[in-house]
mmCIF file of C-alpha atoms in Angstrom:
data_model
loop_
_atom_site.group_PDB
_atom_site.id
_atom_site.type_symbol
_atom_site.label_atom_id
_atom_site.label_comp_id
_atom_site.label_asym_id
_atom_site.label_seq_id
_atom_site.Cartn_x
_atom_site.Cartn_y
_atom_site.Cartn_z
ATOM 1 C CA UNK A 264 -13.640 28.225 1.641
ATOM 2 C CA UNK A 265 -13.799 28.902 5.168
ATOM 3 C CA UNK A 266 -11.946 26.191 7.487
ATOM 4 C CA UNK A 267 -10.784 26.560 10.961
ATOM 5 C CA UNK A 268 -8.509 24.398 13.523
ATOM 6 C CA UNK A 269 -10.195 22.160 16.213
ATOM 7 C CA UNK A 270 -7.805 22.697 19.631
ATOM 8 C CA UNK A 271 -9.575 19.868 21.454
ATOM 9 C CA UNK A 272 -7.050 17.428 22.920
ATOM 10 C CA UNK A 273 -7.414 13.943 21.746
ATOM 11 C CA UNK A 274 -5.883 11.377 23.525
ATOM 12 C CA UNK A 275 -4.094 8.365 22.220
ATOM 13 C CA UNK A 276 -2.714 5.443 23.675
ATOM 14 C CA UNK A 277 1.260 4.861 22.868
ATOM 15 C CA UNK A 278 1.101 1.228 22.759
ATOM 16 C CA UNK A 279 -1.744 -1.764 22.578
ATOM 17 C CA UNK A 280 -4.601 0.145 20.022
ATOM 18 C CA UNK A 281 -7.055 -2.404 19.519
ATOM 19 C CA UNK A 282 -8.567 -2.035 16.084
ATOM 20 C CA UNK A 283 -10.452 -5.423 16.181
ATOM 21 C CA UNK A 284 -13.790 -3.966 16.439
ATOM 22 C CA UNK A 285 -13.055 -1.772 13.218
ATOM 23 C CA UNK A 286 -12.534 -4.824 11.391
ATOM 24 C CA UNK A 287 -14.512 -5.619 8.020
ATOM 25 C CA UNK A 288 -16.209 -9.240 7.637
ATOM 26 C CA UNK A 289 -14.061 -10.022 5.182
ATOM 27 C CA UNK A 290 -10.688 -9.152 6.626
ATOM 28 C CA UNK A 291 -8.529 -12.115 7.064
ATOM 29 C CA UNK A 292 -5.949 -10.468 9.544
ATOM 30 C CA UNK A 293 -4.890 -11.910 12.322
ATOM 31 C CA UNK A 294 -2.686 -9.308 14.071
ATOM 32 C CA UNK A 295 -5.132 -5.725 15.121
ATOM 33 C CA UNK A 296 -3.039 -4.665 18.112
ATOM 34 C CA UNK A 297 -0.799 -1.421 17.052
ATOM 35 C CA UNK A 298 1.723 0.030 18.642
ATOM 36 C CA UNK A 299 2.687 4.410 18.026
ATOM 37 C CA UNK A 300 5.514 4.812 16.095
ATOM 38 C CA UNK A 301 5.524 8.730 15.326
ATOM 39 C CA UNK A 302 3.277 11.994 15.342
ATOM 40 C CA UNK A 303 2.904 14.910 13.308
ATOM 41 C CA UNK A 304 1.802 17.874 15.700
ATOM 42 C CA UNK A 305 0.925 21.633 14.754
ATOM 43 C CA UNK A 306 1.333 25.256 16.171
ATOM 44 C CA UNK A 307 -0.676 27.695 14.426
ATOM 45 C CA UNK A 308 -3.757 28.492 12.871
ATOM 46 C CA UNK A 309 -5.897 26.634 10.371
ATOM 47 C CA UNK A 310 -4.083 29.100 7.487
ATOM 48 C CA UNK A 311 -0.556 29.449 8.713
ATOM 49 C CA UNK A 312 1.666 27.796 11.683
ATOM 50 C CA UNK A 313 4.689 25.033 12.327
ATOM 51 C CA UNK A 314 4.579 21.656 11.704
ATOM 52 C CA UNK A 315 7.277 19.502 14.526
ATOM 53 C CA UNK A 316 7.029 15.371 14.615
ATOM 54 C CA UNK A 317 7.954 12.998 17.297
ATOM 55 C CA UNK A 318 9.716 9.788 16.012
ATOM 56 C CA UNK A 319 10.324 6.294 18.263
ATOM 57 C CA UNK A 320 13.717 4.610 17.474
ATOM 58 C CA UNK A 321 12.778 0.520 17.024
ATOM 59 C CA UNK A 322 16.048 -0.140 18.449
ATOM 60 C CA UNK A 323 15.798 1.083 21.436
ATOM 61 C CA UNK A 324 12.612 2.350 21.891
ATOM 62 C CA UNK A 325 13.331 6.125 22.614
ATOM 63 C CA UNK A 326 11.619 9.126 21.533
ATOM 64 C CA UNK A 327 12.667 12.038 19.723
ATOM 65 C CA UNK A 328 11.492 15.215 18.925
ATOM 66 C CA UNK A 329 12.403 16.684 15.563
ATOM 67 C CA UNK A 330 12.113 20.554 15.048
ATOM 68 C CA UNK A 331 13.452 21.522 11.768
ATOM 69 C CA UNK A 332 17.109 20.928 12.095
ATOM 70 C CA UNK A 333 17.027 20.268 15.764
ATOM 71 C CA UNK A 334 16.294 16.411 17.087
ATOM 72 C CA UNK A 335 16.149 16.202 20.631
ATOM 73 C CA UNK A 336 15.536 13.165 22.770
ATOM 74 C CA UNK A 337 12.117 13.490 25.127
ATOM 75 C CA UNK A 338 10.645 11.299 27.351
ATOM 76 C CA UNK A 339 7.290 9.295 26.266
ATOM 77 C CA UNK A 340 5.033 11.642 28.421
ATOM 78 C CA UNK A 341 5.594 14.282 26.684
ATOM 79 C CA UNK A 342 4.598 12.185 22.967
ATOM 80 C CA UNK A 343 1.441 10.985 25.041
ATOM 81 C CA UNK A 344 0.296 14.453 26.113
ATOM 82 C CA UNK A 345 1.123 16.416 22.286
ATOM 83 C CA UNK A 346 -1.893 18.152 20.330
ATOM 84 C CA UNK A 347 -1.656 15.272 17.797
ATOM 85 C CA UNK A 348 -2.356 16.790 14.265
ATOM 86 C CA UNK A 349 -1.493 12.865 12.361
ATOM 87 C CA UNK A 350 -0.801 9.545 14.298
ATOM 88 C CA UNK A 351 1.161 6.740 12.610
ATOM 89 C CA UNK A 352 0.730 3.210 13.918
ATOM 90 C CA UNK A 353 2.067 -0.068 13.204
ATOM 91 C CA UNK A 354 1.630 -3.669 13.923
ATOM 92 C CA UNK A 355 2.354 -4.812 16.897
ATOM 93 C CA UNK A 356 2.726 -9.045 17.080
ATOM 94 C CA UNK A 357 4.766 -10.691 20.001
ATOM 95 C CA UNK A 358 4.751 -13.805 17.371
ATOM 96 C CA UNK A 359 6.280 -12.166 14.388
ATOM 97 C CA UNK A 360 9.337 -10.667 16.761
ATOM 98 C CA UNK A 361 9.832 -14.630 17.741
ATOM 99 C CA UNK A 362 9.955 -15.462 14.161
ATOM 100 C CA UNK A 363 12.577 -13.060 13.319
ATOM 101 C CA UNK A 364 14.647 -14.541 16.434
ATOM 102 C CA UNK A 365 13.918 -17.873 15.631
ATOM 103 C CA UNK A 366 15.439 -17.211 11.639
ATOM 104 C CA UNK A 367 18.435 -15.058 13.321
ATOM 105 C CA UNK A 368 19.425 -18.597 15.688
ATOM 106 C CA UNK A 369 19.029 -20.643 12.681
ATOM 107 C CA UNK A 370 21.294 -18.761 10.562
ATOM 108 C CA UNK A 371 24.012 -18.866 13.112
ATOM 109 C CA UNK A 372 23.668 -22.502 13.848
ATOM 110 C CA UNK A 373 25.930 -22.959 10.254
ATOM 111 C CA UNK A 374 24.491 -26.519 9.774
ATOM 112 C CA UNK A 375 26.176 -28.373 7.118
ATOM 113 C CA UNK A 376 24.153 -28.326 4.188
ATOM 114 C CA UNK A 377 24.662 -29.066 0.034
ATOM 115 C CA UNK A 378 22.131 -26.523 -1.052
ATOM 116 C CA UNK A 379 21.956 -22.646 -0.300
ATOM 117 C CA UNK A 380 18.148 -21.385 -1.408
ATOM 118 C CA UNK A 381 18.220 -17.748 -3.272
ATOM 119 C CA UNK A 382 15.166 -15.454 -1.335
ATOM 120 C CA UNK A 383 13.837 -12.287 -2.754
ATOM 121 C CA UNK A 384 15.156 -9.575 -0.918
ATOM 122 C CA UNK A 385 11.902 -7.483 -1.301
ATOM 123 C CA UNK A 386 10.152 -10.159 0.607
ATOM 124 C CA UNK A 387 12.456 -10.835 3.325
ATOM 125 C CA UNK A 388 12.257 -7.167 3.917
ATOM 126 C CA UNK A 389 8.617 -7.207 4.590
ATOM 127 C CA UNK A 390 9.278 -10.419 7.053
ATOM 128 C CA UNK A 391 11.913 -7.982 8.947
ATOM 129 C CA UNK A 392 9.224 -5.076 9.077
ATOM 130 C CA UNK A 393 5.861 -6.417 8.572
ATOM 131 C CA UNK A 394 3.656 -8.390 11.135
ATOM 132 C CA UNK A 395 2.209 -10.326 8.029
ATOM 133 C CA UNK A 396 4.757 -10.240 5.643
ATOM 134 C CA UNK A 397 2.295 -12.781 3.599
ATOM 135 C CA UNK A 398 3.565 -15.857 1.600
ATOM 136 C CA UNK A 399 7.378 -15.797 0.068
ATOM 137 C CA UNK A 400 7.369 -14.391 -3.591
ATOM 138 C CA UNK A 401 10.641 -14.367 -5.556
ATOM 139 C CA UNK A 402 9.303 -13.846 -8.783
ATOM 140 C CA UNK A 403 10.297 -10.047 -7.564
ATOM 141 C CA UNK A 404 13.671 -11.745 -9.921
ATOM 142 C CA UNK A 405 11.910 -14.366 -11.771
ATOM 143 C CA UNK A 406 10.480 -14.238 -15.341
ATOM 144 C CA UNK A 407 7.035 -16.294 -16.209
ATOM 145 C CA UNK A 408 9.556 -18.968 -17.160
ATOM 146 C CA UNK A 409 11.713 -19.665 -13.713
ATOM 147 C CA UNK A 410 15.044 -17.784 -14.992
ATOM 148 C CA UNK A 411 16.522 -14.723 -14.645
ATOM 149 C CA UNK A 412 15.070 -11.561 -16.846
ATOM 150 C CA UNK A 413 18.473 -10.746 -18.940
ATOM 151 C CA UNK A 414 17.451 -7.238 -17.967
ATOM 152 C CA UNK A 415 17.892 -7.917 -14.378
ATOM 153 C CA UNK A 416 20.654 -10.488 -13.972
ATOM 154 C CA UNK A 417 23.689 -7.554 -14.048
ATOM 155 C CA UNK A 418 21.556 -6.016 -10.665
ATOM 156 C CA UNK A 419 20.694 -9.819 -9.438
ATOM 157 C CA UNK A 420 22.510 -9.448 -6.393
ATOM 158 C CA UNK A 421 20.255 -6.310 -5.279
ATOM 159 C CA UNK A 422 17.550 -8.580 -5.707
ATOM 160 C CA UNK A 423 17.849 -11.599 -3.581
ATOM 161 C CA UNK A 424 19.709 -12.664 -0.525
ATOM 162 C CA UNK A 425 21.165 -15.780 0.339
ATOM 163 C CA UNK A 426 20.052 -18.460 2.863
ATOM 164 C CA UNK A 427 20.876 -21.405 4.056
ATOM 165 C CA UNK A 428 19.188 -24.523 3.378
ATOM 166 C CA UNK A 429 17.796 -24.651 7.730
ATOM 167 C CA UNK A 430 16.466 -21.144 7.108
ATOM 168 C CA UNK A 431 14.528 -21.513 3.883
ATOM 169 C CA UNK A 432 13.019 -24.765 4.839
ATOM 170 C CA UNK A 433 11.831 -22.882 8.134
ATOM 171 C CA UNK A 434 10.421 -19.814 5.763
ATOM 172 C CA UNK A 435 9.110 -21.682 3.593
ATOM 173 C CA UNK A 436 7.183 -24.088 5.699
ATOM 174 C CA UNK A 437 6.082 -21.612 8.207
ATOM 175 C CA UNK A 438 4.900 -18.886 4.772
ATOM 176 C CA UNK A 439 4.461 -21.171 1.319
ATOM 177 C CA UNK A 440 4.962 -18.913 -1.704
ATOM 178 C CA UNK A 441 7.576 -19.712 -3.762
ATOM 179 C CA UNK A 442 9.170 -20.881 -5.769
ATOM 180 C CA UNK A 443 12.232 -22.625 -4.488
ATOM 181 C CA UNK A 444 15.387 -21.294 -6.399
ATOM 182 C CA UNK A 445 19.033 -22.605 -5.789
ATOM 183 C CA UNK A 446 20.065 -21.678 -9.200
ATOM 184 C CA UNK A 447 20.585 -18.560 -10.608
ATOM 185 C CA UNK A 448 20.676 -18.751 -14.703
ATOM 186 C CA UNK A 449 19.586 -15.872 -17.751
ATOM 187 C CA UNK A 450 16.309 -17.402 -18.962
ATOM 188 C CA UNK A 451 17.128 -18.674 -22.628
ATOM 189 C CA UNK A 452 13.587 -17.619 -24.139
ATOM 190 C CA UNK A 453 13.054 -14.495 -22.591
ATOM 191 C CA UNK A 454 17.204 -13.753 -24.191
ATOM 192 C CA UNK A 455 15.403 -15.276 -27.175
ATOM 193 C CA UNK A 456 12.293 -13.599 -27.078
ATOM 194 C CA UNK A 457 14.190 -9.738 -26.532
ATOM 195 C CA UNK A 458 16.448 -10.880 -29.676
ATOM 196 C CA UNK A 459 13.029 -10.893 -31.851
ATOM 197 C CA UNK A 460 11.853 -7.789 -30.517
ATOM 198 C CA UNK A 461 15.060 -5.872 -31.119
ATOM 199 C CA UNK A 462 14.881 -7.215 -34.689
ATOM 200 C CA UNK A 463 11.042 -6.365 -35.258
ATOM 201 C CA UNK A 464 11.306 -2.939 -33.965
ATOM 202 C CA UNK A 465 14.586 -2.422 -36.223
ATOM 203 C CA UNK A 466 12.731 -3.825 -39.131
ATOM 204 C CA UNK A 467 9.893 -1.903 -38.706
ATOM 205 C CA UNK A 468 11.414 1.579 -38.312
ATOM 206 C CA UNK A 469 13.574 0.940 -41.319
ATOM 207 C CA UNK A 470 10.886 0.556 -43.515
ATOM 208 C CA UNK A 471 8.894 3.572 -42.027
ATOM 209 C CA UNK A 472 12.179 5.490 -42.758
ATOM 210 C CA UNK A 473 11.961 4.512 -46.250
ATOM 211 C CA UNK A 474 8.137 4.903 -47.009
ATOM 212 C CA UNK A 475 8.374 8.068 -45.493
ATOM 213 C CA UNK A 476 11.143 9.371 -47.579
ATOM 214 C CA UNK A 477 9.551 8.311 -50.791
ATOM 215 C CA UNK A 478 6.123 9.914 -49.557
ATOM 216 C CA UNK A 479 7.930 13.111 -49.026
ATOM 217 C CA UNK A 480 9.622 13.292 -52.488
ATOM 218 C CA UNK A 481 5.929 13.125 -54.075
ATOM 219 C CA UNK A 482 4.762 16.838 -55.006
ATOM 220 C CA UNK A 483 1.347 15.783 -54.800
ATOM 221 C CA UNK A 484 -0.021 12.677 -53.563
ATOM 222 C CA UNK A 485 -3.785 11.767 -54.818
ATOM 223 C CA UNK A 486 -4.414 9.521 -51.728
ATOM 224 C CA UNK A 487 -3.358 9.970 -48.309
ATOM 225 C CA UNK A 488 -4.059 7.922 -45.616
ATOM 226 C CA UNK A 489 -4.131 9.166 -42.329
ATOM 227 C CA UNK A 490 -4.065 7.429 -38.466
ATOM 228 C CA UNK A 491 -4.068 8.335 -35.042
ATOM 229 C CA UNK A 492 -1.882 10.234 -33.469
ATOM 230 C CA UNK A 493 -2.034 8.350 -30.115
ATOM 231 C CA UNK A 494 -1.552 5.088 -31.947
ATOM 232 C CA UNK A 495 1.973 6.520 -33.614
ATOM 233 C CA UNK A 496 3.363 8.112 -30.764
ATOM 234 C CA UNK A 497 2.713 4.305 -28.998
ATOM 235 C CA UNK A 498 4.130 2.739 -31.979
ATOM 236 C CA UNK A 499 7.063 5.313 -32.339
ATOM 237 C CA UNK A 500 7.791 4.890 -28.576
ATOM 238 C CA UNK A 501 7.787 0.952 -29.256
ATOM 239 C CA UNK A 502 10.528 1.261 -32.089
ATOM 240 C CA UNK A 503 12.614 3.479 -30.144
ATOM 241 C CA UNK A 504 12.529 1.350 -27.198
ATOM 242 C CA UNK A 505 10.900 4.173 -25.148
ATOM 243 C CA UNK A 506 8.181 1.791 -23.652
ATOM 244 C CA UNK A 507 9.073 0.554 -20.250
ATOM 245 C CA UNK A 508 10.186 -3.428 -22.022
ATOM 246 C CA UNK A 509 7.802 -4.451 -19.789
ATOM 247 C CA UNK A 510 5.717 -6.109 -21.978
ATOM 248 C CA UNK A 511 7.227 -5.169 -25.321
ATOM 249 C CA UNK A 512 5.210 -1.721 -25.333
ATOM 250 C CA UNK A 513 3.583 -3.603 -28.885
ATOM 251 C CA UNK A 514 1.076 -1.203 -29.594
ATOM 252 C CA UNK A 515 -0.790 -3.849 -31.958
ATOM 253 C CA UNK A 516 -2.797 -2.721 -34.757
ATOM 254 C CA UNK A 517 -3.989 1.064 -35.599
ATOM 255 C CA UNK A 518 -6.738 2.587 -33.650
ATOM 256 C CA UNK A 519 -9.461 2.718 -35.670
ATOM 257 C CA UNK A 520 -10.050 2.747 -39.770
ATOM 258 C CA UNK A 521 -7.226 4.576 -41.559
ATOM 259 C CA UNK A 522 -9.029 7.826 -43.146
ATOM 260 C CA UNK A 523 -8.850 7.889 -46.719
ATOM 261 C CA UNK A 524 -8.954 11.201 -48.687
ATOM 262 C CA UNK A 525 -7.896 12.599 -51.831
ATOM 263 C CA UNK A 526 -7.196 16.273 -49.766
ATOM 264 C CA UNK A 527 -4.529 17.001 -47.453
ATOM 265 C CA UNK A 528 -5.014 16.423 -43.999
ATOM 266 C CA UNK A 529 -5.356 20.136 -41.552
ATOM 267 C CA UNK A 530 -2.293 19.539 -39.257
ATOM 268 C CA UNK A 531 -3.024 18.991 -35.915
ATOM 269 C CA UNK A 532 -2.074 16.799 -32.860
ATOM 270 C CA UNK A 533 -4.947 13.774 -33.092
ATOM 271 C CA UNK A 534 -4.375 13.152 -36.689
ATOM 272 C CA UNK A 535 -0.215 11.605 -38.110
ATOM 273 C CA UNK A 536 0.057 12.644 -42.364
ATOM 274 C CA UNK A 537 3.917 12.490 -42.512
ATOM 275 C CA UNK A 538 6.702 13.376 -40.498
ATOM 276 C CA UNK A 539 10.818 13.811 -40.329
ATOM 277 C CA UNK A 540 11.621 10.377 -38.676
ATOM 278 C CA UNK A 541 15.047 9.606 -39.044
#
């Protein structure tokens, strides 16, 4: 395939990119002004060259130029006038900086308060980086039933962050979302619900254990009955706890009709006759 490297400047503005007019109907964002935060750049030919990239710091708004091991600072004229080979932009909203400022003074204000609200931490990151950080979701650390996944209450504290009663109030008023949580407790029927499973899947791969050994001391079965191989290796996965716990990984019933026949089966990797499973 023949390709080849177009050397044509394109220029690109560093701050204020407009992308209303690129907009579709049913976009309901409010913030299309973007501001450059870094650029990949090029030397070479289409088939072989070096790539460099030019990175703003958000803290203090300088550029630097990154060259393999080497970062050096540069000045912003020399970003604006690079052979841009990718441009990254981000949001740019004079509103969502006074947000953060506002949250920041009403932290350190320390009003007395009775409660202290538990926040997901994944969200609150978004509302430090993103423009629209969208409304507050903490079930990030809930279950379906308001508690705490036993799975995820040894990590909990990687999970939320705490706020004072001023701050949530403010969050949650100004974003929705939800729910409000100023209690942190293991959910008592999801503990309940994990007990079951445990004892299904031990039940379940106890018995296969012992079918299977009495199938393999026959000589020469008249019937076997043979299933999918997809089907066991979900199933298999299921007892060993192998399957994410998601969901339970319960691979429900067989795929398909078990095939009944008074032959062996031809080995092969779509079809399960017996196997060592111990």
């Amino acid at each position: 395939m023949y390709s080849f490297k177009i050397n044509s400047h394109v220029s690109f503005p560093l701050e204020g990119l407009d992308l209303r007019p690129f907009l579709a109907k049913e976009s309901i964002s409010k913030v299309t002004n973007y501001d450059l935060l870094s650029v990949i750049c090029h030397h070479g030919t289409a088939g072989s060259g070096h790539y460099i990239a030019y990175c703003q710091n958000m803290i203090n708004g300088q550029w630097y130029e990154f060259d393999d091991q080497y970062v050096t600072e540069v000045h912003e004229t020399v970003v604006q006038n690079a052979e841009a080979y990718v441009l990254f932009y981000r949001k740019s909203s004079e509103e969502a900086v006074r947000e953060r400022q506002k949250v920041v003074s009403l932290a350190t204000l320390k009003e007395p308060g009775l409660l202290q609200f538990y926040i997901s931490r994944e969200w609150l990151n978004k509302f430090n980086t993103f423009t629209e950080p969208g409304p507050i979701s903490n079930h990030t650390f809930l279950c379906s039933h308001g508690g705490i996944p036993p799975n995820k209450y040894h990590y909990i504290d990687d999970l939320v962050v705490i706020l004072p009663q001023n701050v949530w109030e403010y969050l949650y008023n100004r974003f929705g979302g939800g729910p409000a949580v100023n209690h942190l407790y293991v959910c008592s029927v999801c503990q309940v619900e994990i007990e079951a499973l445990a004892k299904r899947r031990k039940m379940e791969i106890d018995m296969f254990i012992k079918l299977n050994k009495a199938f393999q001391a026959e000589e020469c079965p008249s019937v076997i009955f043979c299933i999918s191989m997809q089907w066991f290796r979900e199933w298999e996965a299921f007892v060993k706890g192998k399957d994410n716990g998601e969901s339970g990984g319960d691979p429900g019933l067989g795929g398909g009709e078990a095939v009944r026949t008074p032959q062996r089966c031809e080995p092969g990797s779509d079809i399960f006759q017996d196997a060592g499973f111990t």
